[in-house]
Coordinates of C-alpha atoms and ligand atoms in Angstrom, one line a residue:
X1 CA 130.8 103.2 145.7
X2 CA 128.5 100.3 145.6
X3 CA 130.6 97.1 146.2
X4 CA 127.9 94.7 145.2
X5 CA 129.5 91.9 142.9
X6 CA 126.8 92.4 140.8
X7 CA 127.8 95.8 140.3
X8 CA 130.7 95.3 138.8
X9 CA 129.7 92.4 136.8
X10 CA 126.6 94.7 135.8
X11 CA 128.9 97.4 134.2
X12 CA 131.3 94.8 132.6
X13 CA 128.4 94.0 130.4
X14 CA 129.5 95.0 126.5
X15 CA 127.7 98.3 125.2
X16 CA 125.8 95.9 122.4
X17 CA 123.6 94.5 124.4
X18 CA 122.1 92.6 122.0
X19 CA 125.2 90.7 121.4
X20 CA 124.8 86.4 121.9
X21 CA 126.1 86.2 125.7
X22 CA 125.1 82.7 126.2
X23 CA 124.3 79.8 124.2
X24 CA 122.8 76.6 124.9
X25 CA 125.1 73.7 123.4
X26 CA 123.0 70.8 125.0
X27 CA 118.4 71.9 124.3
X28 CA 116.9 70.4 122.1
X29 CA 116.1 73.8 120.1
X30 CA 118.6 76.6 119.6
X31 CA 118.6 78.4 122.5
X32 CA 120.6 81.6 122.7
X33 CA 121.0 84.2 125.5
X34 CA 121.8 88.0 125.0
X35 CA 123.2 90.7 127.6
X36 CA 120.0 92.5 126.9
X37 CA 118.3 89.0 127.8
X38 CA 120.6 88.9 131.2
X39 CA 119.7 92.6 132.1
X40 CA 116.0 92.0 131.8
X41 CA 115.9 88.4 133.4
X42 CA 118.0 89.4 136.5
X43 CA 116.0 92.1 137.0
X44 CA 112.4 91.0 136.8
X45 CA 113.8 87.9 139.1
X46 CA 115.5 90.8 141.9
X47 CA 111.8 92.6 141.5
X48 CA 110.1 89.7 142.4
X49 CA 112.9 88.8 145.4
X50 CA 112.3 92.0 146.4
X51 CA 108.4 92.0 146.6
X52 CA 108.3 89.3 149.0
X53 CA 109.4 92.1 151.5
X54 CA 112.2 89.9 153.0
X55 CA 114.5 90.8 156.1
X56 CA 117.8 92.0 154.8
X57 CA 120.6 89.3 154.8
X58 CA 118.0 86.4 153.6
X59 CA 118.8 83.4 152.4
X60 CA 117.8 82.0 148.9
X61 CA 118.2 78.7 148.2
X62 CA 118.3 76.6 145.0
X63 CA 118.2 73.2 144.1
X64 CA 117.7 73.0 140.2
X65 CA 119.3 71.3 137.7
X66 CA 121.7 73.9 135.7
X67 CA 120.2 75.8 133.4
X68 CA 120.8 79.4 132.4
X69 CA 117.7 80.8 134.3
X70 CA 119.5 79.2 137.5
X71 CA 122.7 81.5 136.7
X72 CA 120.6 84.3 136.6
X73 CA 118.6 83.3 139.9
X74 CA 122.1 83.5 141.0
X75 CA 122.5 86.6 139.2
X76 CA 119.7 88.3 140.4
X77 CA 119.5 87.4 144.3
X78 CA 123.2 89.3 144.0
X79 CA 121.5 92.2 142.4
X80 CA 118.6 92.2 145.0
X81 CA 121.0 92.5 147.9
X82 CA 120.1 88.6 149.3
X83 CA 123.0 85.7 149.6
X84 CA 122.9 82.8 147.3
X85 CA 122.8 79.1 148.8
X86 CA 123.6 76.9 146.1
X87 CA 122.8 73.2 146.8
X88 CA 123.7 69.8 144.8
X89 CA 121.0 68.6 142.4
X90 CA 122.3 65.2 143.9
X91 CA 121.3 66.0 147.5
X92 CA 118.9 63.4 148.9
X93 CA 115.7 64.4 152.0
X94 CA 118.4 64.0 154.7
X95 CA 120.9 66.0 153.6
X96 CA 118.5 68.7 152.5
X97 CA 117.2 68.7 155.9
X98 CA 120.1 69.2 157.2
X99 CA 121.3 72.4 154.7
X100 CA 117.2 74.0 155.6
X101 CA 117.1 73.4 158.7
X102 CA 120.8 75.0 159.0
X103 CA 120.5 78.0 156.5
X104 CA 116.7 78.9 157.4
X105 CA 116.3 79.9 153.8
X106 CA 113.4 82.6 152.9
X107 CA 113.1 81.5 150.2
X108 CA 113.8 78.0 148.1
X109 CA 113.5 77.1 144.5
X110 CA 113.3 73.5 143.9
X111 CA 112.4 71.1 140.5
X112 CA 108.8 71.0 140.0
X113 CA 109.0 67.0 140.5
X114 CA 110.6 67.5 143.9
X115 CA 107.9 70.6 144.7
X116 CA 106.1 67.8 147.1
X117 CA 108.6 66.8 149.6
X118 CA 111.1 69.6 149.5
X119 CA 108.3 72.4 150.1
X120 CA 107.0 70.4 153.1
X121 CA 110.5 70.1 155.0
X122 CA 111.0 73.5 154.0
X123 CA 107.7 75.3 155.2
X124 CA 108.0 73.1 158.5
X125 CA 111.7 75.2 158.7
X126 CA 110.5 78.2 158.7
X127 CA 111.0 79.2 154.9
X128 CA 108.4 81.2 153.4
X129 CA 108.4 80.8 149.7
X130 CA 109.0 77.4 148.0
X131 CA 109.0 78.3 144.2
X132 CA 110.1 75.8 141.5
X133 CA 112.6 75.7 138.4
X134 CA 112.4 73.3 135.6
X135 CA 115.0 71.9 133.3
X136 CA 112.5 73.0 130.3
X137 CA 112.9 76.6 131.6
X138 CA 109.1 76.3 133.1
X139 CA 107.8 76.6 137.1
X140 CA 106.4 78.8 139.1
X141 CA 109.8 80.9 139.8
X142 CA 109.7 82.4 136.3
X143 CA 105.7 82.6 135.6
X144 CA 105.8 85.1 138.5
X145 CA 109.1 86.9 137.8
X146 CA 107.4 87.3 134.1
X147 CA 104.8 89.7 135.7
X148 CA 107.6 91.7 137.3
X149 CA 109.1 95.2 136.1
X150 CA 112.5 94.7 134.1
X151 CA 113.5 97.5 135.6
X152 CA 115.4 97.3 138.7
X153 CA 118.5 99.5 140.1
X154 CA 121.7 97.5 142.0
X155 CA 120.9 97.0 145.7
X156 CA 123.6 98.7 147.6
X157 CA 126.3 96.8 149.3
X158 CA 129.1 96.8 151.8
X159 CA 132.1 94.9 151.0
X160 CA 131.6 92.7 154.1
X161 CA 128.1 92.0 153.2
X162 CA 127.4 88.1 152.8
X163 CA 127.0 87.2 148.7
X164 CA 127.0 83.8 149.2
X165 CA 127.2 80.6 151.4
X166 CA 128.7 77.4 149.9
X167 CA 128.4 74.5 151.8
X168 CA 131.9 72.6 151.4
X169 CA 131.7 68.9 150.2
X170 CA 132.0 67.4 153.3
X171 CA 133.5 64.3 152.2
X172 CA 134.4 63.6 156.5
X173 CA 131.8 65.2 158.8
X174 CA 128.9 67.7 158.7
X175 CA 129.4 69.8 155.4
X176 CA 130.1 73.5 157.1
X177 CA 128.9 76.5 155.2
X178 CA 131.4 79.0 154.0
X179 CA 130.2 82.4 154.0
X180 CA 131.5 84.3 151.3
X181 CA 131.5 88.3 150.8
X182 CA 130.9 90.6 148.1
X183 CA 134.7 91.8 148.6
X184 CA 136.0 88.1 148.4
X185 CA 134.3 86.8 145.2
X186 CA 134.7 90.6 143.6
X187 CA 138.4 90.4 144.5
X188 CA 139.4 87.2 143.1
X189 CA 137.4 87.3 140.1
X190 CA 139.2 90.6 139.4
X191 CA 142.5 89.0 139.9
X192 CA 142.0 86.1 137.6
X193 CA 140.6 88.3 134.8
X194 CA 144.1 90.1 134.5
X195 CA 146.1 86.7 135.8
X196 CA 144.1 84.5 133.5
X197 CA 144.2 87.8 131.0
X198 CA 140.5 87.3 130.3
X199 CA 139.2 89.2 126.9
X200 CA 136.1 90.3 125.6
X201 CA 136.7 88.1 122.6
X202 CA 137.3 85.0 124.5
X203 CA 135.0 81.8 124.5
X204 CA 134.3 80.2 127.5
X205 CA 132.8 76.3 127.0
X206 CA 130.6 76.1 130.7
X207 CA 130.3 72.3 130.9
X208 CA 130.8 72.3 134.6
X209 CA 127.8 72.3 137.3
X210 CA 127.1 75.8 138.9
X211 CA 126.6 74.6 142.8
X212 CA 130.2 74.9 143.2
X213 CA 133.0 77.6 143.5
X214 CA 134.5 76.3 140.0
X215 CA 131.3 76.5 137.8
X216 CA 129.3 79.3 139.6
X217 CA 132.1 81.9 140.7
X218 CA 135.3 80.7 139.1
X219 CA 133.7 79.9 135.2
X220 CA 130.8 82.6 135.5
X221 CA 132.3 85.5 136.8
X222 CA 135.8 85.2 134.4
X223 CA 133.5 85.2 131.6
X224 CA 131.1 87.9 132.6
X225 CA 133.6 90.1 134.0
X226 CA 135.4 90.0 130.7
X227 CA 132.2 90.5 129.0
X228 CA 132.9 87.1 127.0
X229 CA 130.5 84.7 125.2
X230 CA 129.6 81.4 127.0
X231 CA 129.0 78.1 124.7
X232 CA 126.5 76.4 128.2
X233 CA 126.7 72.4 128.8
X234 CA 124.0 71.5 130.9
X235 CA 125.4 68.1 130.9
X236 CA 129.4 67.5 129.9
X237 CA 129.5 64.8 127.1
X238 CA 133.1 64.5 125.8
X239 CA 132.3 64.5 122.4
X240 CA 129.5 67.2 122.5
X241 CA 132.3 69.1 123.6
X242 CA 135.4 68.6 122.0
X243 CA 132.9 68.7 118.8
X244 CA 132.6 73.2 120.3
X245 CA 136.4 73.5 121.1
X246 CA 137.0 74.7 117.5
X247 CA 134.8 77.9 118.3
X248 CA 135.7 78.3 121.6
X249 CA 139.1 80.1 123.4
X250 CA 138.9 78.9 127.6
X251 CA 137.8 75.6 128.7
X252 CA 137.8 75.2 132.6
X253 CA 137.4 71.4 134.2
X254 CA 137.6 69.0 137.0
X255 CA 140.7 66.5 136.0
X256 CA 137.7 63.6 135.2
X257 CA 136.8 66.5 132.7
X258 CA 140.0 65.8 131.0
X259 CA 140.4 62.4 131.2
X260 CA 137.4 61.5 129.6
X261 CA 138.3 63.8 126.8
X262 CA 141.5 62.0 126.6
X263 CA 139.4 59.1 125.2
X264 CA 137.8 60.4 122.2
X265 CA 139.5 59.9 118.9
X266 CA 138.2 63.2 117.6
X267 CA 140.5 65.0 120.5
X268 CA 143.3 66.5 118.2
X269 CA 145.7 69.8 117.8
X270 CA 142.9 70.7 115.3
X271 CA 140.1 71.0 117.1
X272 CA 141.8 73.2 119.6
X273 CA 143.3 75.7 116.8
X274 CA 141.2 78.8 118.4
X275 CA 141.8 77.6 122.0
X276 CA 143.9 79.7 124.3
X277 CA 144.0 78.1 127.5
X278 CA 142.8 75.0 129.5
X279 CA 142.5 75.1 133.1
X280 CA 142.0 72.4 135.6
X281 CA 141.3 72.2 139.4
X282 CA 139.3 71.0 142.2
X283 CA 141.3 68.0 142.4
X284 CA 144.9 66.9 141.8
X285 CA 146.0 66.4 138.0
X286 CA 147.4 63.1 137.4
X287 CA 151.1 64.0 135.5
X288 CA 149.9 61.4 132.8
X289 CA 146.7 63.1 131.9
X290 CA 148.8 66.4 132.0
X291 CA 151.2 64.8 129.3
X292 CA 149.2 62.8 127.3
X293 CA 147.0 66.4 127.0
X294 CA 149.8 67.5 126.0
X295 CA 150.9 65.1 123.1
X296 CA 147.3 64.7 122.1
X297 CA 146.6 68.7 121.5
X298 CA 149.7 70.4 121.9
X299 CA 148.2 72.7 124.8
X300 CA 149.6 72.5 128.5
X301 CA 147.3 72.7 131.0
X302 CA 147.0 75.1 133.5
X303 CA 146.6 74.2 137.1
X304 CA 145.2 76.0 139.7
X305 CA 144.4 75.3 143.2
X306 CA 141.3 76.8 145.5
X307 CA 138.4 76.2 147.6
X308 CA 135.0 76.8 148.7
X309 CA 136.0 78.9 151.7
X310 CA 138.8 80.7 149.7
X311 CA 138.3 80.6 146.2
X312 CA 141.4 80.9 144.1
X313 CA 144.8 80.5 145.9
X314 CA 147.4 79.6 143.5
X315 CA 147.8 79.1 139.8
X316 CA 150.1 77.9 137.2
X317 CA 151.1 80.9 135.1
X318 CA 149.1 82.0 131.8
X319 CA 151.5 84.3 130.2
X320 CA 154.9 82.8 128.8
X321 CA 156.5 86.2 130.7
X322 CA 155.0 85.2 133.5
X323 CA 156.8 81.5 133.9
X324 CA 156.6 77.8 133.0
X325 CA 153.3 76.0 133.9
X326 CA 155.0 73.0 135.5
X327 CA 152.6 69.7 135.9
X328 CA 152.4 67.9 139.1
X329 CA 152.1 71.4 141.0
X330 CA 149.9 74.2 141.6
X331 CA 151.7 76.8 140.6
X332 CA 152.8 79.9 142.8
X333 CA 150.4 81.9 145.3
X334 CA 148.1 84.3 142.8
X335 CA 148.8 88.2 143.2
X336 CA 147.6 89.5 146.6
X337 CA 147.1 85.9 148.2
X338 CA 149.8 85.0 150.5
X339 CA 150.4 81.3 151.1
X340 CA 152.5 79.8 153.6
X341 CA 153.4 75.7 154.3
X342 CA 154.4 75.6 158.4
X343 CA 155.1 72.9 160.7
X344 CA 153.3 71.2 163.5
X345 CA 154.3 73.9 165.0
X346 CA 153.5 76.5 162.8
X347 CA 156.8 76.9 161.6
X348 CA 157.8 78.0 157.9
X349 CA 159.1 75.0 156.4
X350 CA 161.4 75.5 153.8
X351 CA 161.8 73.9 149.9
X352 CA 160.6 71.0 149.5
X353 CA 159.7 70.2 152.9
X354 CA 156.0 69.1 153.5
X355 CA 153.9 70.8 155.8
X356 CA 150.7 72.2 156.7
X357 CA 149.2 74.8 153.5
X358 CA 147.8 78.0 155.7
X359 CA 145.9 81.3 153.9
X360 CA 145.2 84.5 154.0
X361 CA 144.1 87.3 151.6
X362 CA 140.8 89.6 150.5
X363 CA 139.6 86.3 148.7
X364 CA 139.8 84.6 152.2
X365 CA 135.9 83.5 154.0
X366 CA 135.0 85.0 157.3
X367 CA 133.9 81.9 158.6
X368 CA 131.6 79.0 158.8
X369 CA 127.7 79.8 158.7
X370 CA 126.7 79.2 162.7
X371 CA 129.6 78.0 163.5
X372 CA 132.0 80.4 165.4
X373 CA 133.6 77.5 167.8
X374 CA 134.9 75.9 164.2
X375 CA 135.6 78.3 162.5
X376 CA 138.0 79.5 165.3
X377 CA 139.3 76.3 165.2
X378 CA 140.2 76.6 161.5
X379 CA 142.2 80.1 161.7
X380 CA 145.9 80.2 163.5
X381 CA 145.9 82.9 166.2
X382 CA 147.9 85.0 163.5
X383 CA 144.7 85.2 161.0
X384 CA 145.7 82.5 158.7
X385 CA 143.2 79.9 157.7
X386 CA 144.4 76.2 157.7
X387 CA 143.2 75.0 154.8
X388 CA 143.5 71.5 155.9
X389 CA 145.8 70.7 152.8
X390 CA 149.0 69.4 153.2
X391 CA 151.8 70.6 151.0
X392 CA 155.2 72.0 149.5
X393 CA 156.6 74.4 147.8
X394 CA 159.7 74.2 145.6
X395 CA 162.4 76.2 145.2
X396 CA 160.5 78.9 142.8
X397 CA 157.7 78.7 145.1
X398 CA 155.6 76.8 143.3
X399 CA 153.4 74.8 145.7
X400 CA 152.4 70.8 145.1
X401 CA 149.6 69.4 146.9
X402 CA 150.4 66.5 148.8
X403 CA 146.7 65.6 150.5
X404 CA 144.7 66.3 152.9
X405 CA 145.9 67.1 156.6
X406 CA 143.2 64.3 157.4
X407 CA 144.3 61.9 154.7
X408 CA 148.0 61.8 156.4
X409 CA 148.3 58.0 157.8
X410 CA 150.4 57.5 160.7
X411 CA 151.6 53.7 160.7
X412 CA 154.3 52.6 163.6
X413 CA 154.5 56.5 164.6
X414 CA 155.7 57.1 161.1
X415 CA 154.3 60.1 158.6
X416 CA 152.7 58.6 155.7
X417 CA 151.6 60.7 152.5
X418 CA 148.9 59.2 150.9
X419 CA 150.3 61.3 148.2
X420 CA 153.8 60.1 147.5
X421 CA 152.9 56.1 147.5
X422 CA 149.9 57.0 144.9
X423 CA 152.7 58.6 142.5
X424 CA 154.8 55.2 142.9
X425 CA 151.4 53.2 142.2
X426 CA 150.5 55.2 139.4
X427 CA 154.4 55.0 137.9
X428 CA 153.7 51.9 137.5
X429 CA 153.0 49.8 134.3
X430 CA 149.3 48.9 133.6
X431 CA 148.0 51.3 136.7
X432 CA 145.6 54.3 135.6
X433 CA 145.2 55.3 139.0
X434 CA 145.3 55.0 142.8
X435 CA 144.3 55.8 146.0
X436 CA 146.0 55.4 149.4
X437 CA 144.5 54.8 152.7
X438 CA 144.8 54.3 156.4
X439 CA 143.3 51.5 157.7
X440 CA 142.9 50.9 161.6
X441 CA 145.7 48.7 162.8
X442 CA 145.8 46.8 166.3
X443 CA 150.2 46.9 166.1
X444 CA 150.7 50.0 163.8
X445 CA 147.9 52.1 164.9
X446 CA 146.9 52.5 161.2
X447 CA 147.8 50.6 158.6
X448 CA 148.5 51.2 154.5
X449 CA 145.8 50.3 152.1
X450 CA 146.1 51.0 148.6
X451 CA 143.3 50.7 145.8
X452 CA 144.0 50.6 142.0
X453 CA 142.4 50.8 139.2
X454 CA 144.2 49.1 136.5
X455 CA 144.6 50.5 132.7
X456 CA 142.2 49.1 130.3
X457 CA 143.0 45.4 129.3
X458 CA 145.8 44.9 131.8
X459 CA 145.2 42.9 134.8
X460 CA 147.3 43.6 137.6
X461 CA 148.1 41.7 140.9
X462 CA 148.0 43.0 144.3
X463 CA 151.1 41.3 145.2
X464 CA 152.7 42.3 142.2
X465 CA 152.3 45.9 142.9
X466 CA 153.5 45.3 146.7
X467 CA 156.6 43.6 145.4
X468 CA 157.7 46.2 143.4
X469 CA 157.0 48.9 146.0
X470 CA 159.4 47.3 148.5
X471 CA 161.7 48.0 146.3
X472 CA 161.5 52.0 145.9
X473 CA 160.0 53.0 148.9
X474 CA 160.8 52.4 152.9
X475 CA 158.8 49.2 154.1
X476 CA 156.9 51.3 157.0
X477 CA 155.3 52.7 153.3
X478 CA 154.4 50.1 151.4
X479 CA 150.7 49.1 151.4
X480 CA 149.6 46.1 153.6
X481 CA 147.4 45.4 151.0
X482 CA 146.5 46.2 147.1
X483 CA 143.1 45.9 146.0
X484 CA 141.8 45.8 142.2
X485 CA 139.0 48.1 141.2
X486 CA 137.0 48.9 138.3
X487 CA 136.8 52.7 139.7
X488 CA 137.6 54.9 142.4
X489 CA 134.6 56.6 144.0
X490 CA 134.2 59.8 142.9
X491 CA 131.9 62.6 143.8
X492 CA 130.2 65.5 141.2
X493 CA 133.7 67.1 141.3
X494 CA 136.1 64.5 140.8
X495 CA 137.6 64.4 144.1
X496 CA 138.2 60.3 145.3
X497 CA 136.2 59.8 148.8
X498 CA 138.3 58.6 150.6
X499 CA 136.0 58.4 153.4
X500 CA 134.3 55.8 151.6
X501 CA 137.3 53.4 151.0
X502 CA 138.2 54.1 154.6
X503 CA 134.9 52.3 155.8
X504 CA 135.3 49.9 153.2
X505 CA 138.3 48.8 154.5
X506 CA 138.4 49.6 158.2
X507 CA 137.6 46.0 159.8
X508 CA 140.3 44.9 157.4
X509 CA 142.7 44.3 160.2
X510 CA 140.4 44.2 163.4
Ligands
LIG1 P1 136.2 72.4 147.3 O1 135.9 73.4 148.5 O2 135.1 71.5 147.1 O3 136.5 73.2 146.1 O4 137.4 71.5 147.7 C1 138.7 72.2 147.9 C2 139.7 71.1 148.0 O5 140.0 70.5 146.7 C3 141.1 71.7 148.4 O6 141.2 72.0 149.7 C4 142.0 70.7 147.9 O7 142.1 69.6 148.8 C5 141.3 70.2 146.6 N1 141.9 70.8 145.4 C6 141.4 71.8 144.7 N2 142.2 72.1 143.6 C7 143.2 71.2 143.7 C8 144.3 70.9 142.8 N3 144.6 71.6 141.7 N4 145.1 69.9 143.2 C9 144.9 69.2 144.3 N5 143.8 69.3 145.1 C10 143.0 70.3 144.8

């Protein structure tokens, strides 16, 4: 059997292929997408892949804004047998550089307005073909797929084959790549279709950006596999959205996703009347923003917890049968995942005891693109993969992400969890947020530093906070020092950089 992912997404497709699959929310005309439209545009893009006569295992690389001809690039170099490198609109000369000269792409597909620069570091790398992708649906890329046959029959595949290669945010350190196989995006997305119980009548809104696992794999392939119409945000605007919730049935998003939501007035039980399920991930959901959801629309929100080199691990339950979707935690390990917490010396840990989060399962990566000495590094000698989170489960197994392994502060020899002080802070009257740090210390080694962001209107002291800290937690916890923000630095999927604050703050004590 042919275990190419698009295979299986190919045969999902609904036997009226004229039906709407996709439709543009955002264009400025009404732009709407059939399956018919999918078949023929992923095929006439894999015939023109496959003319350029490249070696088997090539890389294809795209930078574009998001569009739905981007999915199908994504789509097609699937279907053509090639492995997809999905790069951040964002990205900037030096970090493309870096990605190029690291994944030797074949081929690249760039915005016309970048063509200049991006074709010359990429020619000088060694790729062949430098084509281009507009927002406005024109470039090069599809003027020559239009001349192609729409014809085109599923490359075959071995699960093990490479699909894809996601380069992980690399908020400390080079960004690695994660390869990821046919067999562990077809496996997970299969799982979630029955977990998440994924119907052909569902509609997803798509307002997240599809260079990462959560819009391209974990949003894409739940509705495709389930044959389910898409309502397609290039952008997300909070009240373009909430304005489509009454026609829609699945909304996935970062927690920013939510928050912003949170502060339209038009956000009501109403508007989500058809809406079945709201899902949030890729970074920790703040227990307010799960309750005032909550109050606000009568829907609890279901957490899950992944990543880049493992795509779905753990989710709060869909189905009532199927337990209580508790906030605060990611929910138990997802069928056929196994999840274990151990200690330093990897040793289970029991309830409630923090400890190091460690993998394994079909959805697990095989490792890091040219990397072997790291990705060694990353697996225990047992074939688990450290994840590099830090966390506990509970009594039911449910697990709660504490932070990351390289977030953990040690002050005076002591364990700090960044974690546990930023659930005090945020407890707190007239703070919307927090983020903890360590700091280097010349007595202490490191030392706490906490930023806040204060809730609209209220202005908060440093001291203040401090003060009232002493009080609930033990003093080797308590922050050195408070600052005052406006915001928290943020990257395209919500997660705080910590990194950043850490250099912001590091000659703090020198
Ligand atoms: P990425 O590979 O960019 O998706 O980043 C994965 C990381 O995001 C994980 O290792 C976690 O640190 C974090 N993450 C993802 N989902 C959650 C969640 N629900 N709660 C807390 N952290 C999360």
């Amino acid at each position: 059997m042919n275990a190419n992912l698009f295979a299986a997404l190919h045969v999902a497709f609904p036997q009226d292929l004229d039906r709407c699959a996709i439709e543009c929310a955002d264009t400025a005309a009404e732009l709407r997408y059939s399956w018919r439209d999918l078949e023929r545009g992923t095929a006439m893009l894999a015939n023109l892949l496959v003319s350029l006569d490249l070696p088997p295992g090539s890389r294809i690389a795209a930078q574009t804004e998001k569009s739905v001809e981007a999915l199908m690039l994504y789509l097609a170099v699937l279907r053509a047998g090639y492995v997809y490198l999905p790069l951040n609109p964002a990205y900037q000369a030096a970090e493309l550089r870096y990605f190029i000269e690291n994944a030797e792409p074949a081929v690249l597909v760039c915005a016309g307005r970048h063509f200049g620069w991006i074709s010359k570091l990429a020619f000088l790398a060694g790729t062949r073909y430098v084509f281009t992708l507009n927002e406005d649906r024109s470039g090069t890329l599809l003027d020559r797929a239009a001349q192609m046959s729409d014809v085109h029959a599923v490359a075959e595949k071995e699960p093990d084959d490479l699909a894809a290669i996601l380069y992980t945010s690399g908020t400390t350190g080079r960004s690695k790549g994660a390869m990821l196989s046919h067999r562990n995006l077809l496996s997970n997305a299969q799982m979630l279709k029955d977990f998440w119980a994924w119907r052909s009548d569902d509609v997803l809104i798509h307002a997240l950006p599809i260079f990462h696992v959560h819009g391209l794999f974990v949003a894409s392939h739940g509705a495709l596999l389930a044959g389910a119409r898409m309502i397609w945000f290039a952008k997300f605007e909070p009240r373009a959205v909430i304005q489509r919730l009454p026609q829609a049935s699945v909304f996935m998003g970062v927690p920013t996703l939510y928050v912003r939501m949170l502060q339209e007035a038009a956000l009501s039980p109403d508007v989500c009347r058809a809406m079945r399920l709201f899902i949030s991930g890729s970074a920790p959901l703040l227990i307010d923003t799960f309750k005032a959801w909550q109050s606000r629309t009568g829907h609890t929100i279901l957490e899950r917890y992944g990543m880049s080199e493992t795509l779905m691990l753990s989710s709060n339950p869909c189905r009532a049968l199927d337990g209580e979707r508790i906030g605060g935690t990611v929910g138990p390990a997802l069928p056929g995942v196994e999840i274990r917490v151990v200690d330093e010396q990897g040793q289970a840990c029991g309830p409630e005891v923090i400890g190091h989060v460690q993998v394994r399962g079909p959805n697990v990566f095989s490792g890091y693109w040219r990397m072997p000495e790291k990705t060694q590094e990353e697996f225990s000698a047992d074939g688990w993969f450290k994840t590099g989170d830090v966390g506990r489960f509970d009594a039911q197994r449910y697990l709660t992400i504490v932070g990351r392994s390289k977030d953990l502060i040690i002050s005076g020899g002591f364990n700090v969890y960044p974690a546990e002080i930023e659930s005090f802070l945020n407890e707190m009257p007239g703070v919307a947020e927090s983020a903890v740090v360590g700091v280097p210390h010349p007595d202490f080694g490191e030392a706490v530093v906490a930023v806040v962001v204060a809730q609209a209107g209220v202005s908060l002291q440093g001291a203040d906070l401090i003060a009232t800290l002493k009080r609930q937690i033990a003093g080797f916890k308590v922050p050195k020092q408070v600052f005052v923000v406006d915001e928290l630095p943020r990257n395209a999927m919500g997660k705080v950089q910590k990194n950043l604050l850490r250099e912001q703050h590091r000659s703090l004590f020198a």
